[in-house]
Amino acid sequence: MFKICLAVATFLPFIFFPLYSQFPHSPLTSINVAFLFLGTAHVATTGYFYWCREFRENIIVKNKMRYIFLPILLFLIAGFIYAYSPDFLKIYLLLFYWVWQSYHYGRQNIGVYSFWVKRPLKKLERQCITIGTLAGTFAALKITGYAIAPIFLHQLIDMMYHFGLFLAVSAFFLSAWTIFKGANPFLFVMSLFFVPAFLSNNIAISFFTYAIAHGLQYIVFMGAIALGDSKKALIPFSIYMILGGGILYSSQWAGDSVWIQFFAGGVLGLTMAHFVVDAHAWRLSMPVQREFVLKRLT
């Protein structure tokens, strides 16, 4: 069942958003809003780690800088930049965020593939997904930040985008070879995860396809973690997703008040904190995290 949910979460956005781009004012609009909400709400489900007593006692308490102090610091720094700094600093913060975001997406793909094949990745498999991740990272500013980036950066962003395309083609051929040598065909999906960035100027295709797939995958993983504890644990998980997701989602339309701007920036900082927390929480090369995750997902 877990694998079926993971497959649906991965493939459905790649089917839906190209269709929605052709019929943007159809009944599909409601589904689009739901997907965008879930794509944002997945960040809030990280809160389940803080609710889970075992995770708190064995991991968070021993890593307070990463799990407590750094998220607070990122909230305050990003909030201050949004509310009190010159506009150009806000632009650079967003550009930095979008690059980091794409890298974060790609790192999750390594874990997704590992759980799909139920074993650690072989060296060549990891290289395929890593090259595909770098392709998306180099393309990020072109598809999400080009409109707000300073003009003097446009040539560099274009160069990065074309280098990303080269990496995407490389990932295609390398993953094809790796699959020919015996790797699971799902490697294609994870290695070419960011290919939509090079196929269209419509952000529904070039970004939301893989961004929402990433979010849905994460909800599947965190939901399975919660269910692995108990059915009752789905209650706090759902609260984090719905309530926390609502706060994160609404922050995108923040008003002009200084305090509202501070909060909106702080939410962006907490999203980056989600990157930091996940990089450690899902590091299955470490015994404590591996034991915590595997006994709930296997």
XYZ file of C-alpha atoms in Angstrom:
298
model
C 0.000 0.000 0.000
C 2.850 2.374 0.842
C 4.411 1.818 -2.561
C 1.095 2.424 -4.335
C 0.609 5.716 -2.466
C 4.170 6.732 -3.303
C 3.595 5.965 -6.990
C 0.339 7.984 -7.071
C 2.017 10.898 -5.287
C 4.877 10.846 -7.789
C 3.027 10.427 -11.063
C -0.291 12.239 -10.519
C 1.088 15.828 -10.635
C 2.995 15.009 -13.836
C -0.306 13.995 -15.389
C -2.532 16.682 -13.871
C -0.582 19.912 -14.415
C 0.017 19.538 -18.178
C -3.719 18.844 -18.466
C -4.593 21.809 -16.253
C -2.353 24.105 -18.313
C -4.601 23.392 -21.302
C -7.867 24.008 -19.417
C -7.020 26.536 -16.665
C -10.592 27.811 -16.226
C -12.280 24.427 -16.033
C -13.522 22.443 -13.011
C -9.883 21.377 -12.675
C -9.274 24.700 -10.904
C -10.509 23.314 -7.582
C -8.167 20.353 -7.867
C -5.338 22.731 -8.716
C -5.979 24.733 -5.522
C -6.001 21.516 -3.480
C -2.699 20.420 -4.984
C -1.082 23.803 -4.349
C -2.279 23.705 -0.752
C -0.873 20.216 -0.195
C 2.377 21.216 -1.868
C 2.729 23.898 0.789
C 1.227 21.926 3.677
C 3.811 19.162 3.421
C 6.316 21.506 5.092
C 4.139 21.721 8.205
C 4.004 17.934 8.594
C 7.655 18.094 9.662
C 6.123 19.172 12.961
C 5.222 15.543 13.628
C 8.882 14.884 14.424
C 8.598 17.396 17.280
C 5.381 15.823 18.540
C 6.768 12.251 18.543
C 8.254 11.574 21.961
C 10.787 9.014 20.727
C 12.135 11.393 18.096
C 12.311 14.278 20.571
C 14.186 12.310 23.198
C 16.590 10.450 20.914
C 17.290 13.035 18.220
C 16.002 16.550 18.877
C 17.292 16.838 22.441
C 20.752 15.767 21.261
C 20.730 18.160 18.291
C 19.126 21.315 19.682
C 21.082 23.639 17.406
C 19.697 22.067 14.239
C 16.151 21.372 15.444
C 15.420 24.316 17.742
C 17.851 27.212 17.593
C 18.542 27.222 13.830
C 14.831 27.251 12.868
C 14.260 30.164 15.256
C 17.270 31.972 13.792
C 16.114 31.411 10.215
C 12.634 32.665 11.135
C 14.048 35.861 12.632
C 16.599 36.538 9.860
C 14.133 35.966 7.007
C 11.443 37.942 8.834
C 13.803 40.862 9.368
C 14.871 40.840 5.698
C 11.237 40.856 4.530
C 10.108 43.605 6.901
C 13.036 45.955 7.380
C 15.700 45.461 4.692
C 15.966 47.025 1.219
C 14.005 45.236 -1.490
C 17.133 43.896 -3.186
C 17.946 41.780 -0.111
C 14.495 40.199 -0.265
C 15.128 39.354 -3.930
C 18.459 37.703 -3.173
C 16.890 35.768 -0.298
C 14.252 34.398 -2.665
C 16.826 33.497 -5.330
C 18.881 31.661 -2.725
C 15.758 29.920 -1.439
C 14.685 28.684 -4.888
C 18.091 27.150 -5.598
C 18.196 25.449 -2.199
C 14.621 24.268 -2.659
C 15.443 22.425 -5.881
C 18.460 20.780 -4.291
C 16.235 19.722 -1.390
C 13.751 18.175 -3.828
C 16.521 16.158 -5.441
C 17.891 14.891 -2.143
C 14.472 13.491 -1.318
C 14.503 11.614 -4.617
C 17.443 9.558 -3.395
C 15.373 8.431 -0.417
C 12.295 7.804 -2.553
C 14.227 5.547 -4.900
C 15.873 3.736 -1.995
C 12.497 2.920 -0.454
C 11.130 1.979 -3.862
C 13.825 -0.674 -4.417
C 14.056 -1.498 -0.680
C 17.835 -1.276 -0.470
C 20.618 1.310 -0.347
C 21.521 2.894 -3.672
C 24.400 1.634 -5.727
C 27.029 4.177 -6.686
C 25.874 4.582 -10.284
C 22.226 4.918 -9.260
C 23.110 7.681 -6.812
C 25.123 9.448 -9.510
C 22.161 9.373 -11.917
C 19.835 11.002 -9.393
C 22.507 13.480 -8.292
C 23.113 14.632 -11.871
C 19.364 14.988 -12.365
C 19.189 17.007 -9.153
C 21.941 19.343 -10.318
C 20.043 19.796 -13.585
C 17.020 21.034 -11.653
C 19.140 23.176 -9.354
C 20.789 24.967 -12.276
C 17.390 25.469 -13.929
C 15.703 26.805 -10.785
C 16.367 30.512 -11.205
C 15.255 30.520 -14.826
C 11.813 29.088 -14.088
C 11.096 30.694 -10.717
C 13.299 33.760 -10.302
C 13.993 35.223 -13.733
C 11.277 37.864 -13.474
C 12.592 39.357 -10.231
C 16.322 38.768 -10.694
C 18.468 41.848 -11.444
C 19.058 42.275 -15.178
C 22.808 41.842 -14.807
C 22.159 38.278 -13.591
C 20.014 37.274 -16.564
C 22.908 36.128 -18.739
C 24.311 34.026 -15.908
C 20.887 32.523 -15.215
C 20.504 31.650 -18.912
C 23.912 29.980 -18.893
C 23.013 28.016 -15.772
C 19.750 26.933 -17.378
C 21.473 25.629 -20.507
C 24.069 23.824 -18.408
C 21.178 22.280 -16.486
C 19.740 21.064 -19.787
C 23.084 19.444 -20.591
C 23.019 17.721 -17.191
C 19.430 16.545 -17.751
C 20.441 14.941 -21.075
C 23.432 13.371 -19.337
C 21.164 12.008 -16.605
C 18.925 10.491 -19.285
C 21.714 8.553 -20.977
C 23.429 7.544 -17.749
C 20.209 6.288 -16.172
C 19.328 4.414 -19.395
C 22.699 2.686 -19.224
C 22.279 1.965 -15.513
C 18.830 0.457 -16.068
C 20.255 -1.631 -18.914
C 22.819 -2.899 -16.394
C 20.041 -4.025 -14.052
C 18.780 -1.024 -12.095
C 15.062 -0.590 -11.425
C 13.265 1.397 -14.198
C 11.946 3.783 -11.523
C 15.434 5.257 -11.653
C 14.322 7.043 -14.835
C 11.604 8.876 -12.925
C 13.916 10.039 -10.156
C 16.783 10.968 -12.499
C 14.525 12.895 -14.893
C 12.359 14.422 -12.156
C 13.240 17.984 -13.206
C 12.919 17.539 -16.981
C 9.618 19.526 -17.112
C 11.706 22.624 -16.299
C 13.115 22.375 -19.824
C 9.889 21.566 -21.658
C 7.655 24.600 -21.198
C 7.444 28.245 -20.202
C 4.186 27.547 -18.384
C 4.982 27.322 -14.665
C 2.222 24.757 -14.199
C 4.399 22.392 -16.225
C 7.915 23.699 -15.656
C 7.650 23.871 -11.855
C 4.446 22.635 -10.238
C 4.726 19.163 -11.781
C 7.730 18.184 -9.700
C 7.195 20.638 -6.815
C 3.790 19.168 -5.995
C 5.053 15.613 -6.574
C 7.748 16.318 -3.997
C 5.181 17.608 -1.507
C 2.821 14.673 -1.972
C 5.685 12.197 -1.604
C 6.656 13.833 1.658
C 3.095 13.659 2.980
C 3.045 9.949 2.146
C 6.307 9.407 4.031
C 5.316 11.451 7.082
C 1.822 9.950 7.131
C 3.349 6.472 7.092
C 5.684 7.466 9.938
C 2.700 8.661 11.982
C 0.653 5.558 11.142
C 3.646 3.444 12.116
C 3.314 4.870 15.618
C -0.444 4.405 15.927
C -3.687 5.281 14.214
C -4.198 7.978 16.872
C -0.958 9.628 15.738
C -2.700 10.533 12.496
C -4.650 13.149 14.469
C -1.669 15.398 15.323
C -0.228 14.670 11.864
C -3.462 15.918 10.261
C -3.524 18.985 12.505
C 0.014 19.890 11.488
C -0.850 19.424 7.822
C -4.170 21.309 7.781
C -3.582 24.062 10.330
C 0.124 24.537 9.684
C -0.421 24.218 5.955
C -3.130 26.879 6.115
C -0.763 29.297 7.824
C 2.010 28.614 5.334
C -0.348 28.841 2.363
C -1.967 32.108 3.481
C 1.422 33.746 4.083
C 1.890 33.931 0.305
C -0.692 36.727 0.182
C 0.666 38.747 3.087
C -0.336 42.394 3.348
C 1.778 45.512 3.608
C 1.928 45.759 7.391
C 5.468 45.492 8.753
C 4.464 42.750 11.163
C 2.659 40.792 8.458
C 5.703 41.114 6.222
C 7.877 39.954 9.106
C 5.647 36.917 9.563
C 5.657 36.129 5.824
C 9.443 36.278 5.767
C 9.576 34.190 8.917
C 7.461 31.515 7.246
C 9.980 31.430 4.396
C 12.700 31.007 7.021
C 10.794 28.119 8.595
C 10.499 26.495 5.172
C 14.280 26.636 4.888
C 14.448 25.215 8.416
C 12.385 22.310 7.034
C 15.244 21.684 4.577
C 17.752 21.665 7.436
C 15.691 19.414 9.701
C 14.915 16.911 6.945
C 18.542 16.636 5.899
C 19.259 15.226 9.360
C 15.974 13.496 10.263
C 16.054 11.304 7.155
C 19.798 10.596 7.212
C 19.476 6.835 7.346
C 23.245 6.364 7.372
C 22.996 7.328 11.057
C 21.873 4.446 13.336
C 19.337 6.363 15.441
C 17.476 7.829 12.452
C 17.647 4.529 10.581
C 16.099 2.630 13.497
C 13.388 5.265 13.977
C 12.358 5.328 10.317
C 12.724 1.692 9.323
C 10.719 0.262 12.186
C 7.804 2.456 11.060
C 8.107 2.014 7.295
C 9.013 -1.660 7.047
